[in-house]
């Protein structure tokens, strides 16, 4: 079997999807190189986990004092920290009798069933036929001509704050496909489902647009209304 | 404020892998909270833990740069956890073992040390660690895997696992 034990073991120990995990565990029983990779890395993980440190109890109080001082007396420039904590403590002690209004921050937002903002922005961009900027991409456009997809536009820019490179393609019959690349991983949509036969690719259908996401060396989104074409493009790019 | 303080342990663990001296690590954590407080009005993160870790990583790198600019070296490696008087013999041995693990972590390349800290010590997923460091997820997986192997090899004779041969 032609495979990379290091890559497989790394993905396995970092949480493969259940189906891929079961497949790899079957393989693991018969493959000594993979078994050695997993054993060694698992042992390294066990060792690393022993090095956790609890923050000293005083640290929380120091943080409270420093943030309270910053909230009541914002000062530009470098801030003294522990080395002048006595001064901060004195300031807090002086303010102790005063009602201190600190903005309530931060809180965790409740989970939403809506697609993550960057995915929604990619879908909107596809539907509108727009590109996220005017900068010329530094990387060449992938060749999708075997699928009769010709490059119609390319740009580098931002989608919901995420730096992306985007390539728009179309076929002679008018079918469109958009490829979005980023060095940051794309968040998984709540309604996403695993793509059969892949380790970590997922797909979701949003507003009639099929989205396939593959998180390889670079994260990639493929979008189009023709689900089969999107899938074929993913296979051609070795993304799925 | 209370909601963010529950991340103090995580940030302290991360800060200790950026500056091994406990006092410097405490400074980094405080600086993280001050920067987070200042930024809160501009940006409301969905994932507060990952957001704080990103700020902590930047604050730690700034601290390292400040240290690099100084000509005097204040420390050269991790501060060992020496057994205290109240430690039992078993606890003392365990603490010494932990010190070796921490020292071995400092022997790793920074990128591997950070990746292991984020995933194995702080509990972030590979995707979160990728977002925090700005590195692709595949790179994070490779770094953490190679770091784990290097750690296991460097401490081969310690903490022998007793687990039988079974996956995961």
mmCIF file of C-alpha atoms in Angstrom:
data_model
loop_
_atom_site.group_PDB
_atom_site.id
_atom_site.type_symbol
_atom_site.label_atom_id
_atom_site.label_comp_id
_atom_site.label_asym_id
_atom_site.label_seq_id
_atom_site.Cartn_x
_atom_site.Cartn_y
_atom_site.Cartn_z
ATOM 1 C CA UNK A 1 0.000 0.000 0.000
ATOM 2 C CA UNK A 2 1.422 3.384 -1.022
ATOM 3 C CA UNK A 3 0.807 5.745 1.885
ATOM 4 C CA UNK A 4 2.446 8.206 4.259
ATOM 5 C CA UNK A 5 2.410 6.783 7.829
ATOM 6 C CA UNK A 6 3.400 10.131 9.349
ATOM 7 C CA UNK A 7 0.578 12.027 7.666
ATOM 8 C CA UNK A 8 -1.978 9.328 8.442
ATOM 9 C CA UNK A 9 -0.909 9.005 12.082
ATOM 10 C CA UNK A 10 -0.956 12.790 12.543
ATOM 11 C CA UNK A 11 -4.482 13.018 11.156
ATOM 12 C CA UNK A 12 -5.643 10.008 13.175
ATOM 13 C CA UNK A 13 -4.377 11.296 16.514
ATOM 14 C CA UNK A 14 -5.790 14.727 15.864
ATOM 15 C CA UNK A 15 -9.303 13.457 15.317
ATOM 16 C CA UNK A 16 -10.314 11.968 12.019
ATOM 17 C CA UNK A 17 -13.947 11.677 11.171
ATOM 18 C CA UNK A 18 -15.449 8.454 12.435
ATOM 19 C CA UNK A 19 -15.565 6.619 9.123
ATOM 20 C CA UNK A 20 -11.981 7.449 8.171
ATOM 21 C CA UNK A 21 -10.947 6.638 11.732
ATOM 22 C CA UNK A 22 -12.446 3.153 11.531
ATOM 23 C CA UNK A 23 -10.752 2.547 8.193
ATOM 24 C CA UNK A 24 -7.398 3.631 9.555
ATOM 25 C CA UNK A 25 -7.770 1.512 12.691
ATOM 26 C CA UNK A 26 -8.364 -1.538 10.504
ATOM 27 C CA UNK A 27 -5.263 -0.632 8.521
ATOM 28 C CA UNK A 28 -3.256 0.039 11.682
ATOM 29 C CA UNK A 29 -3.500 -3.548 12.858
ATOM 30 C CA UNK A 30 -1.673 -4.774 9.785
ATOM 31 C CA UNK A 31 0.799 -1.951 9.118
ATOM 32 C CA UNK A 32 3.867 -1.815 11.339
ATOM 33 C CA UNK A 33 5.158 1.629 10.152
ATOM 34 C CA UNK A 34 1.774 3.214 10.899
ATOM 35 C CA UNK A 35 1.597 1.393 14.217
ATOM 36 C CA UNK A 36 5.030 2.726 15.212
ATOM 37 C CA UNK A 37 4.084 6.266 14.168
ATOM 38 C CA UNK A 38 0.903 6.203 16.214
ATOM 39 C CA UNK A 39 2.555 4.591 19.272
ATOM 40 C CA UNK A 40 5.419 7.069 19.377
ATOM 41 C CA UNK A 41 3.251 10.131 18.816
ATOM 42 C CA UNK A 42 0.664 8.947 21.326
ATOM 43 C CA UNK A 43 3.383 8.551 23.909
ATOM 44 C CA UNK A 44 4.681 12.022 23.104
ATOM 45 C CA UNK A 45 1.178 13.390 23.586
ATOM 46 C CA UNK A 46 0.871 11.641 26.970
ATOM 47 C CA UNK A 47 4.175 13.157 28.057
ATOM 48 C CA UNK A 48 3.227 16.615 26.824
ATOM 49 C CA UNK A 49 -0.065 16.490 28.711
ATOM 50 C CA UNK A 50 1.837 16.129 31.998
ATOM 51 C CA UNK A 51 3.291 19.613 31.494
ATOM 52 C CA UNK A 52 0.025 21.508 32.035
ATOM 53 C CA UNK A 53 0.284 24.353 34.503
ATOM 54 C CA UNK A 54 -2.439 25.870 36.602
ATOM 55 C CA UNK A 55 -2.216 29.642 36.820
ATOM 56 C CA UNK A 56 -1.185 30.874 40.266
ATOM 57 C CA UNK A 57 -4.189 32.007 42.279
ATOM 58 C CA UNK A 58 -2.690 35.471 42.593
ATOM 59 C CA UNK A 59 -2.586 35.862 38.805
ATOM 60 C CA UNK A 60 -6.377 36.190 38.526
ATOM 61 C CA UNK A 61 -6.380 38.920 41.119
ATOM 62 C CA UNK A 62 -3.517 40.673 39.328
ATOM 63 C CA UNK A 63 -5.475 40.509 36.056
ATOM 64 C CA UNK A 64 -8.596 41.933 37.683
ATOM 65 C CA UNK A 65 -6.572 44.752 39.159
ATOM 66 C CA UNK A 66 -4.757 45.547 35.906
ATOM 67 C CA UNK A 67 -7.950 45.516 33.796
ATOM 68 C CA UNK A 68 -9.865 47.546 36.352
ATOM 69 C CA UNK A 69 -7.065 50.095 36.404
ATOM 70 C CA UNK A 70 -7.037 50.217 32.590
ATOM 71 C CA UNK A 71 -10.830 50.648 32.500
ATOM 72 C CA UNK A 72 -10.868 53.505 34.949
ATOM 73 C CA UNK A 73 -7.709 55.257 33.841
ATOM 74 C CA UNK A 74 -6.911 54.439 30.204
ATOM 75 C CA UNK A 75 -3.423 55.664 29.408
ATOM 76 C CA UNK A 76 -1.682 55.528 26.032
ATOM 77 C CA UNK A 77 1.789 54.096 25.604
ATOM 78 C CA UNK A 78 3.491 51.120 27.178
ATOM 79 C CA UNK A 79 1.768 49.778 30.242
ATOM 80 C CA UNK A 80 3.686 48.731 33.303
ATOM 81 C CA UNK A 81 2.747 45.233 34.347
ATOM 82 C CA UNK A 82 3.907 43.085 37.220
ATOM 83 C CA UNK A 83 6.941 45.217 37.813
ATOM 84 C CA UNK A 84 4.739 48.068 38.915
ATOM 85 C CA UNK A 85 1.841 46.034 40.110
ATOM 86 C CA UNK A 86 2.155 47.618 43.528
ATOM 87 C CA UNK A 87 1.217 50.936 41.937
ATOM 88 C CA UNK A 88 -1.775 49.342 40.226
ATOM 89 C CA UNK A 89 -2.829 47.746 43.488
ATOM 90 C CA UNK A 90 -2.638 51.091 45.228
ATOM 91 C CA UNK A 91 -4.730 52.686 42.494
ATOM 92 C CA UNK A 92 -7.337 49.965 42.836
ATOM 93 C CA UNK A 93 -7.305 50.318 46.601
ATOM 94 C CA UNK A 94 -7.900 54.050 46.248
ATOM 95 C CA UNK A 95 -10.775 53.371 43.894
ATOM 96 C CA UNK A 96 -12.211 50.689 46.129
ATOM 97 C CA UNK A 97 -14.842 52.983 47.568
ATOM 98 C CA UNK A 98 -15.860 54.272 44.135
ATOM 99 C CA UNK A 99 -18.377 52.569 41.919
ATOM 100 C CA UNK A 100 -16.287 51.314 38.997
ATOM 101 C CA UNK A 101 -18.094 50.768 35.751
ATOM 102 C CA UNK A 102 -16.402 48.168 33.608
ATOM 103 C CA UNK A 103 -17.973 47.263 30.303
ATOM 104 C CA UNK A 104 -19.340 43.721 30.409
ATOM 105 C CA UNK A 105 -16.909 41.742 28.318
ATOM 106 C CA UNK A 106 -16.653 39.315 26.811
ATOM 107 C CA UNK A 107 -19.304 36.681 26.462
ATOM 108 C CA UNK A 108 -19.599 33.673 24.216
ATOM 109 C CA UNK A 109 -22.223 33.934 21.534
ATOM 110 C CA UNK A 110 -24.697 31.089 21.339
ATOM 111 C CA UNK A 111 -24.030 28.602 18.552
ATOM 112 C CA UNK A 112 -26.036 29.331 15.411
ATOM 113 C CA UNK A 113 -27.382 26.983 12.769
ATOM 114 C CA UNK A 114 -26.637 29.580 10.071
ATOM 115 C CA UNK A 115 -23.527 28.935 7.929
ATOM 116 C CA UNK A 116 -20.372 30.593 9.235
ATOM 117 C CA UNK A 117 -20.081 34.158 7.964
ATOM 118 C CA UNK A 118 -17.141 33.462 5.647
ATOM 119 C CA UNK A 119 -18.992 30.553 4.002
ATOM 120 C CA UNK A 120 -22.115 32.687 3.623
ATOM 121 C CA UNK A 121 -19.981 35.455 2.100
ATOM 122 C CA UNK A 122 -18.468 32.983 -0.377
ATOM 123 C CA UNK A 123 -21.945 31.801 -1.403
ATOM 124 C CA UNK A 124 -23.123 35.397 -1.829
ATOM 125 C CA UNK A 125 -20.036 36.209 -3.871
ATOM 126 C CA UNK A 126 -20.703 33.203 -6.121
ATOM 127 C CA UNK A 127 -24.390 34.061 -6.568
ATOM 128 C CA UNK A 128 -23.598 37.703 -7.347
ATOM 129 C CA UNK A 129 -20.784 36.744 -9.699
ATOM 130 C CA UNK A 130 -18.506 39.125 -7.813
ATOM 131 C CA UNK A 131 -14.923 38.794 -6.658
ATOM 132 C CA UNK A 132 -13.651 39.866 -3.236
ATOM 133 C CA UNK A 133 -11.268 42.574 -4.409
ATOM 134 C CA UNK A 134 -9.256 43.745 -7.375
ATOM 135 C CA UNK A 135 -5.734 42.612 -6.452
ATOM 136 C CA UNK A 136 -4.093 40.236 -8.912
ATOM 137 C CA UNK A 137 -3.557 36.829 -7.291
ATOM 138 C CA UNK A 138 0.054 35.872 -6.641
ATOM 139 C CA UNK A 139 -0.655 32.267 -7.553
ATOM 140 C CA UNK A 140 -1.650 30.964 -10.993
ATOM 141 C CA UNK A 141 -5.168 29.750 -11.596
ATOM 142 C CA UNK A 142 -5.581 25.970 -11.413
ATOM 143 C CA UNK A 143 -6.256 24.401 -14.778
ATOM 144 C CA UNK A 144 -9.796 23.036 -15.013
ATOM 145 C CA UNK A 145 -10.017 22.800 -18.790
ATOM 146 C CA UNK A 146 -10.463 18.985 -18.687
ATOM 147 C CA UNK A 147 -13.924 19.856 -17.307
ATOM 148 C CA UNK A 148 -14.406 22.534 -20.031
ATOM 149 C CA UNK A 149 -14.117 25.164 -17.309
ATOM 150 C CA UNK A 150 -12.316 28.289 -18.490
ATOM 151 C CA UNK A 151 -11.051 31.036 -16.241
ATOM 152 C CA UNK A 152 -13.454 34.010 -16.233
ATOM 153 C CA UNK A 153 -11.925 36.101 -13.465
ATOM 154 C CA UNK A 154 -9.498 36.065 -10.553
ATOM 155 C CA UNK A 155 -8.803 38.299 -7.579
ATOM 156 C CA UNK A 156 -7.198 38.382 -4.178
ATOM 157 C CA UNK A 157 -9.075 40.043 -1.358
ATOM 158 C CA UNK A 158 -11.053 39.371 1.769
ATOM 159 C CA UNK A 159 -14.222 37.465 2.493
ATOM 160 C CA UNK A 160 -15.672 38.451 5.877
ATOM 161 C CA UNK A 161 -12.184 39.502 6.945
ATOM 162 C CA UNK A 162 -10.477 36.292 5.788
ATOM 163 C CA UNK A 163 -7.715 36.732 3.195
ATOM 164 C CA UNK A 164 -8.585 34.661 0.140
ATOM 165 C CA UNK A 165 -7.683 34.138 -3.478
ATOM 166 C CA UNK A 166 -10.664 33.505 -5.691
ATOM 167 C CA UNK A 167 -10.900 32.103 -9.208
ATOM 168 C CA UNK A 168 -14.135 32.160 -11.226
ATOM 169 C CA UNK A 169 -14.675 29.670 -14.063
ATOM 170 C CA UNK A 170 -17.429 29.019 -16.557
ATOM 171 C CA UNK A 171 -18.221 26.423 -19.197
ATOM 172 C CA UNK A 172 -19.339 27.213 -22.788
ATOM 173 C CA UNK A 173 -22.837 26.164 -21.723
ATOM 174 C CA UNK A 174 -22.884 28.751 -18.952
ATOM 175 C CA UNK A 175 -22.281 26.604 -15.879
ATOM 176 C CA UNK A 176 -20.205 28.479 -13.322
ATOM 177 C CA UNK A 177 -17.769 27.355 -10.667
ATOM 178 C CA UNK A 178 -15.812 29.354 -8.125
ATOM 179 C CA UNK A 179 -12.663 28.273 -6.317
ATOM 180 C CA UNK A 180 -11.679 30.031 -3.089
ATOM 181 C CA UNK A 181 -8.333 29.434 -1.435
ATOM 182 C CA UNK A 182 -7.049 30.610 1.927
ATOM 183 C CA UNK A 183 -4.102 29.932 4.197
ATOM 184 C CA UNK A 184 -6.577 29.844 7.088
ATOM 185 C CA UNK A 185 -8.910 26.900 7.588
ATOM 186 C CA UNK A 186 -12.567 27.550 6.827
ATOM 187 C CA UNK A 187 -15.012 26.944 9.678
ATOM 188 C CA UNK A 188 -17.269 23.962 9.137
ATOM 189 C CA UNK A 189 -20.922 24.728 8.469
ATOM 190 C CA UNK A 190 -23.312 23.312 11.056
ATOM 191 C CA UNK A 191 -25.319 21.472 8.398
ATOM 192 C CA UNK A 192 -22.208 20.099 6.663
ATOM 193 C CA UNK A 193 -21.797 16.419 5.996
ATOM 194 C CA UNK A 194 -18.662 14.419 5.405
ATOM 195 C CA UNK A 195 -17.736 13.687 1.812
ATOM 196 C CA UNK A 196 -17.552 9.943 1.374
ATOM 197 C CA UNK A 197 -14.064 8.665 0.644
ATOM 198 C CA UNK A 198 -12.286 11.686 2.117
ATOM 199 C CA UNK A 199 -10.609 12.314 5.446
ATOM 200 C CA UNK A 200 -11.710 15.802 6.255
ATOM 201 C CA UNK A 201 -13.621 17.273 3.332
ATOM 202 C CA UNK A 202 -17.212 18.324 3.890
ATOM 203 C CA UNK A 203 -20.054 19.584 1.777
ATOM 204 C CA UNK A 204 -23.106 21.705 2.350
ATOM 205 C CA UNK A 205 -25.918 23.017 0.143
ATOM 206 C CA UNK A 206 -26.827 26.640 0.763
ATOM 207 C CA UNK A 207 -29.393 28.582 -1.254
ATOM 208 C CA UNK A 208 -29.088 26.228 -4.227
ATOM 209 C CA UNK A 209 -25.292 26.424 -4.217
ATOM 210 C CA UNK A 210 -23.206 23.341 -3.498
ATOM 211 C CA UNK A 211 -20.148 24.065 -1.393
ATOM 212 C CA UNK A 212 -17.283 21.617 -0.957
ATOM 213 C CA UNK A 213 -14.572 22.416 1.552
ATOM 214 C CA UNK A 214 -11.228 20.619 1.707
ATOM 215 C CA UNK A 215 -8.650 21.521 4.322
ATOM 216 C CA UNK A 216 -5.361 20.415 2.824
ATOM 217 C CA UNK A 217 -2.102 22.356 2.861
ATOM 218 C CA UNK A 218 -4.297 25.291 1.903
ATOM 219 C CA UNK A 219 -7.967 25.467 2.724
ATOM 220 C CA UNK A 220 -10.165 25.392 -0.361
ATOM 221 C CA UNK A 221 -13.812 26.043 -1.111
ATOM 222 C CA UNK A 222 -15.469 25.000 -4.361
ATOM 223 C CA UNK A 223 -18.853 26.482 -5.150
ATOM 224 C CA UNK A 224 -21.357 25.907 -7.929
ATOM 225 C CA UNK A 225 -24.994 25.137 -8.625
ATOM 226 C CA UNK A 226 -24.047 21.952 -10.494
ATOM 227 C CA UNK A 227 -23.152 19.563 -7.651
ATOM 228 C CA UNK A 228 -21.594 16.979 -9.991
ATOM 229 C CA UNK A 229 -19.357 19.595 -11.605
ATOM 230 C CA UNK A 230 -18.237 20.865 -8.194
ATOM 231 C CA UNK A 231 -17.378 17.353 -7.152
ATOM 232 C CA UNK A 232 -15.497 16.653 -10.395
ATOM 233 C CA UNK A 233 -13.476 19.838 -9.934
ATOM 234 C CA UNK A 234 -12.606 18.773 -6.395
ATOM 235 C CA UNK A 235 -11.403 15.407 -7.665
ATOM 236 C CA UNK A 236 -9.403 17.006 -10.489
ATOM 237 C CA UNK A 237 -7.647 19.262 -7.975
ATOM 238 C CA UNK A 238 -6.934 16.291 -5.684
ATOM 239 C CA UNK A 239 -8.857 18.138 -3.002
ATOM 240 C CA UNK A 240 -11.288 15.314 -2.286
ATOM 241 C CA UNK B 1 -14.537 39.581 32.817
ATOM 242 C CA UNK B 2 -15.472 36.491 34.763
ATOM 243 C CA UNK B 3 -16.099 34.620 31.497
ATOM 244 C CA UNK B 4 -12.575 35.350 30.295
ATOM 245 C CA UNK B 5 -10.843 34.556 33.566
ATOM 246 C CA UNK B 6 -11.692 30.901 33.106
ATOM 247 C CA UNK B 7 -9.144 30.953 30.276
ATOM 248 C CA UNK B 8 -6.369 32.148 32.603
ATOM 249 C CA UNK B 9 -4.961 28.622 33.123
ATOM 250 C CA UNK B 10 -4.853 28.015 29.376
ATOM 251 C CA UNK B 11 -3.147 31.347 28.733
ATOM 252 C CA UNK B 12 -0.690 30.797 31.559
ATOM 253 C CA UNK B 13 0.233 27.388 30.107
ATOM 254 C CA UNK B 14 0.761 28.969 26.693
ATOM 255 C CA UNK B 15 2.729 31.899 28.128
ATOM 256 C CA UNK B 16 5.040 29.520 29.983
ATOM 257 C CA UNK B 17 5.988 27.948 26.644
ATOM 258 C CA UNK B 18 6.831 31.384 25.285
ATOM 259 C CA UNK B 19 8.807 32.685 28.275
ATOM 260 C CA UNK B 20 9.794 30.015 30.767
ATOM 261 C CA UNK B 21 10.334 32.362 33.690
ATOM 262 C CA UNK B 22 7.057 32.357 35.669
ATOM 263 C CA UNK B 23 7.167 36.105 36.287
ATOM 264 C CA UNK B 24 7.538 36.845 32.555
ATOM 265 C CA UNK B 25 4.741 34.395 31.777
ATOM 266 C CA UNK B 26 2.502 36.208 34.266
ATOM 267 C CA UNK B 27 3.355 39.496 32.537
ATOM 268 C CA UNK B 28 2.390 38.016 29.168
ATOM 269 C CA UNK B 29 -0.959 36.839 30.538
ATOM 270 C CA UNK B 30 -1.697 40.247 32.038
ATOM 271 C CA UNK B 31 -0.707 41.951 28.806
ATOM 272 C CA UNK B 32 -3.020 39.570 26.965
ATOM 273 C CA UNK B 33 -5.979 40.617 29.090
ATOM 274 C CA UNK B 34 -5.159 44.295 28.721
ATOM 275 C CA UNK B 35 -4.931 43.990 24.926
ATOM 276 C CA UNK B 36 -8.126 41.942 24.873
ATOM 277 C CA UNK B 37 -9.920 44.554 26.947
ATOM 278 C CA UNK B 38 -8.738 47.309 24.613
ATOM 279 C CA UNK B 39 -9.819 45.331 21.529
ATOM 280 C CA UNK B 40 -13.152 44.166 22.889
ATOM 281 C CA UNK B 41 -15.010 47.259 21.809
ATOM 282 C CA UNK B 42 -13.804 46.768 18.215
ATOM 283 C CA UNK B 43 -14.271 43.058 17.834
ATOM 284 C CA UNK B 44 -16.541 40.495 19.463
ATOM 285 C CA UNK B 45 -14.986 37.087 18.813
ATOM 286 C CA UNK B 46 -17.082 33.950 18.480
ATOM 287 C CA UNK B 47 -14.355 31.803 19.983
ATOM 288 C CA UNK B 48 -13.096 33.726 22.992
ATOM 289 C CA UNK B 49 -10.490 31.112 24.004
ATOM 290 C CA UNK B 50 -8.846 31.026 20.575
ATOM 291 C CA UNK B 51 -9.010 34.812 20.350
ATOM 292 C CA UNK B 52 -7.260 35.219 23.705
ATOM 293 C CA UNK B 53 -4.660 32.606 22.714
ATOM 294 C CA UNK B 54 -3.914 34.544 19.515
ATOM 295 C CA UNK B 55 -3.374 37.720 21.523
ATOM 296 C CA UNK B 56 -1.255 35.795 24.037
ATOM 297 C CA UNK B 57 0.920 34.377 21.267
ATOM 298 C CA UNK B 58 1.522 37.871 19.870
ATOM 299 C CA UNK B 59 2.207 39.293 23.334
ATOM 300 C CA UNK B 60 4.634 36.427 24.007
ATOM 301 C CA UNK B 61 6.478 37.031 20.757
ATOM 302 C CA UNK B 62 6.762 40.721 21.615
ATOM 303 C CA UNK B 63 8.175 39.734 25.000
ATOM 304 C CA UNK B 64 10.709 37.424 23.314
ATOM 305 C CA UNK B 65 11.734 40.222 20.964
ATOM 306 C CA UNK B 66 12.226 42.559 23.918
ATOM 307 C CA UNK B 67 14.404 39.920 25.585
ATOM 308 C CA UNK B 68 16.378 39.420 22.385
ATOM 309 C CA UNK B 69 17.159 43.142 22.240
ATOM 310 C CA UNK B 70 18.636 43.067 25.747
ATOM 311 C CA UNK B 71 22.294 42.132 25.993
ATOM 312 C CA UNK B 72 21.889 40.464 29.370
ATOM 313 C CA UNK B 73 20.435 36.971 29.433
ATOM 314 C CA UNK B 74 18.284 36.520 32.507
ATOM 315 C CA UNK B 75 17.621 32.831 32.091
ATOM 316 C CA UNK B 76 18.751 29.990 29.925
ATOM 317 C CA UNK B 77 15.985 27.435 29.810
ATOM 318 C CA UNK B 78 13.106 26.465 32.015
ATOM 319 C CA UNK B 79 13.005 26.993 35.733
ATOM 320 C CA UNK B 80 12.939 23.524 37.292
ATOM 321 C CA UNK B 81 10.089 22.538 39.588
ATOM 322 C CA UNK B 82 12.117 21.577 42.620
ATOM 323 C CA UNK B 83 10.385 19.429 45.232
ATOM 324 C CA UNK B 84 9.131 21.387 48.201
ATOM 325 C CA UNK B 85 9.374 20.287 51.829
ATOM 326 C CA UNK B 86 5.753 19.202 51.874
ATOM 327 C CA UNK B 87 6.094 16.865 48.887
ATOM 328 C CA UNK B 88 5.840 13.156 49.427
ATOM 329 C CA UNK B 89 8.569 11.070 47.810
ATOM 330 C CA UNK B 90 6.197 10.005 45.027
ATOM 331 C CA UNK B 91 5.017 13.533 44.354
ATOM 332 C CA UNK B 92 8.605 14.779 44.366
ATOM 333 C CA UNK B 93 9.611 12.211 41.749
ATOM 334 C CA UNK B 94 6.577 13.094 39.657
ATOM 335 C CA UNK B 95 7.475 16.770 39.795
ATOM 336 C CA UNK B 96 11.029 16.042 38.706
ATOM 337 C CA UNK B 97 9.642 13.993 35.810
ATOM 338 C CA UNK B 98 7.405 16.878 34.810
ATOM 339 C CA UNK B 99 10.409 19.183 34.902
ATOM 340 C CA UNK B 100 12.158 16.939 32.403
ATOM 341 C CA UNK B 101 9.133 17.006 30.123
ATOM 342 C CA UNK B 102 9.064 20.790 30.304
ATOM 343 C CA UNK B 103 12.785 20.927 29.576
ATOM 344 C CA UNK B 104 12.295 18.559 26.621
ATOM 345 C CA UNK B 105 9.533 20.827 25.301
ATOM 346 C CA UNK B 106 12.029 23.671 25.298
ATOM 347 C CA UNK B 107 14.353 21.493 23.231
ATOM 348 C CA UNK B 108 11.827 21.420 20.377
ATOM 349 C CA UNK B 109 11.771 23.970 17.547
ATOM 350 C CA UNK B 110 9.494 26.855 18.490
ATOM 351 C CA UNK B 111 6.884 26.023 15.862
ATOM 352 C CA UNK B 112 6.537 22.455 17.193
ATOM 353 C CA UNK B 113 6.524 23.616 20.806
ATOM 354 C CA UNK B 114 3.735 26.099 20.103
ATOM 355 C CA UNK B 115 1.712 23.549 18.122
ATOM 356 C CA UNK B 116 1.981 20.964 20.926
ATOM 357 C CA UNK B 117 1.137 23.556 23.550
ATOM 358 C CA UNK B 118 -1.969 24.691 21.708
ATOM 359 C CA UNK B 119 -3.280 21.205 20.980
ATOM 360 C CA UNK B 120 -2.040 18.945 23.795
ATOM 361 C CA UNK B 121 -1.798 21.389 26.683
ATOM 362 C CA UNK B 122 -4.464 23.958 25.860
ATOM 363 C CA UNK B 123 -6.875 21.561 24.167
ATOM 364 C CA UNK B 124 -7.419 23.452 20.915
ATOM 365 C CA UNK B 125 -8.352 21.554 17.768
ATOM 366 C CA UNK B 126 -6.027 21.550 14.769
ATOM 367 C CA UNK B 127 -8.344 24.023 13.020
ATOM 368 C CA UNK B 128 -8.285 26.373 16.012
ATOM 369 C CA UNK B 129 -4.492 26.066 16.321
ATOM 370 C CA UNK B 130 -4.229 26.867 12.619
ATOM 371 C CA UNK B 131 -6.387 29.957 13.045
ATOM 372 C CA UNK B 132 -4.380 31.058 16.109
ATOM 373 C CA UNK B 133 -0.969 30.697 14.490
ATOM 374 C CA UNK B 134 -1.958 31.581 10.930
ATOM 375 C CA UNK B 135 -0.413 28.353 9.652
ATOM 376 C CA UNK B 136 -2.380 25.932 7.455
ATOM 377 C CA UNK B 137 -4.080 23.084 9.302
ATOM 378 C CA UNK B 138 -1.937 20.458 7.553
ATOM 379 C CA UNK B 139 1.199 22.241 8.712
ATOM 380 C CA UNK B 140 -0.075 22.310 12.287
ATOM 381 C CA UNK B 141 -0.794 18.580 12.160
ATOM 382 C CA UNK B 142 2.716 17.878 10.870
ATOM 383 C CA UNK B 143 4.317 20.115 13.500
ATOM 384 C CA UNK B 144 2.428 18.627 16.397
ATOM 385 C CA UNK B 145 3.065 15.092 15.206
ATOM 386 C CA UNK B 146 6.799 15.605 14.748
ATOM 387 C CA UNK B 147 6.992 17.395 18.089
ATOM 388 C CA UNK B 148 5.225 14.541 19.859
ATOM 389 C CA UNK B 149 7.605 12.024 18.316
ATOM 390 C CA UNK B 150 10.659 14.081 19.246
ATOM 391 C CA UNK B 151 9.350 14.432 22.788
ATOM 392 C CA UNK B 152 8.773 10.689 23.097
ATOM 393 C CA UNK B 153 12.227 9.899 21.743
ATOM 394 C CA UNK B 154 13.976 12.396 24.005
ATOM 395 C CA UNK B 155 12.245 10.957 27.094
ATOM 396 C CA UNK B 156 12.260 7.365 25.958
ATOM 397 C CA UNK B 157 13.003 5.869 29.376
ATOM 398 C CA UNK B 158 10.580 7.953 31.411
ATOM 399 C CA UNK B 159 6.846 7.610 32.032
ATOM 400 C CA UNK B 160 6.682 4.192 30.378
ATOM 401 C CA UNK B 161 3.090 3.727 29.303
ATOM 402 C CA UNK B 162 1.301 0.685 30.680
ATOM 403 C CA UNK B 163 -1.415 0.663 28.067
ATOM 404 C CA UNK B 164 -1.913 -2.483 25.972
ATOM 405 C CA UNK B 165 -1.701 -2.433 22.180
ATOM 406 C CA UNK B 166 -4.998 -0.923 21.245
ATOM 407 C CA UNK B 167 -5.891 1.936 18.932
ATOM 408 C CA UNK B 168 -6.397 5.404 20.486
#
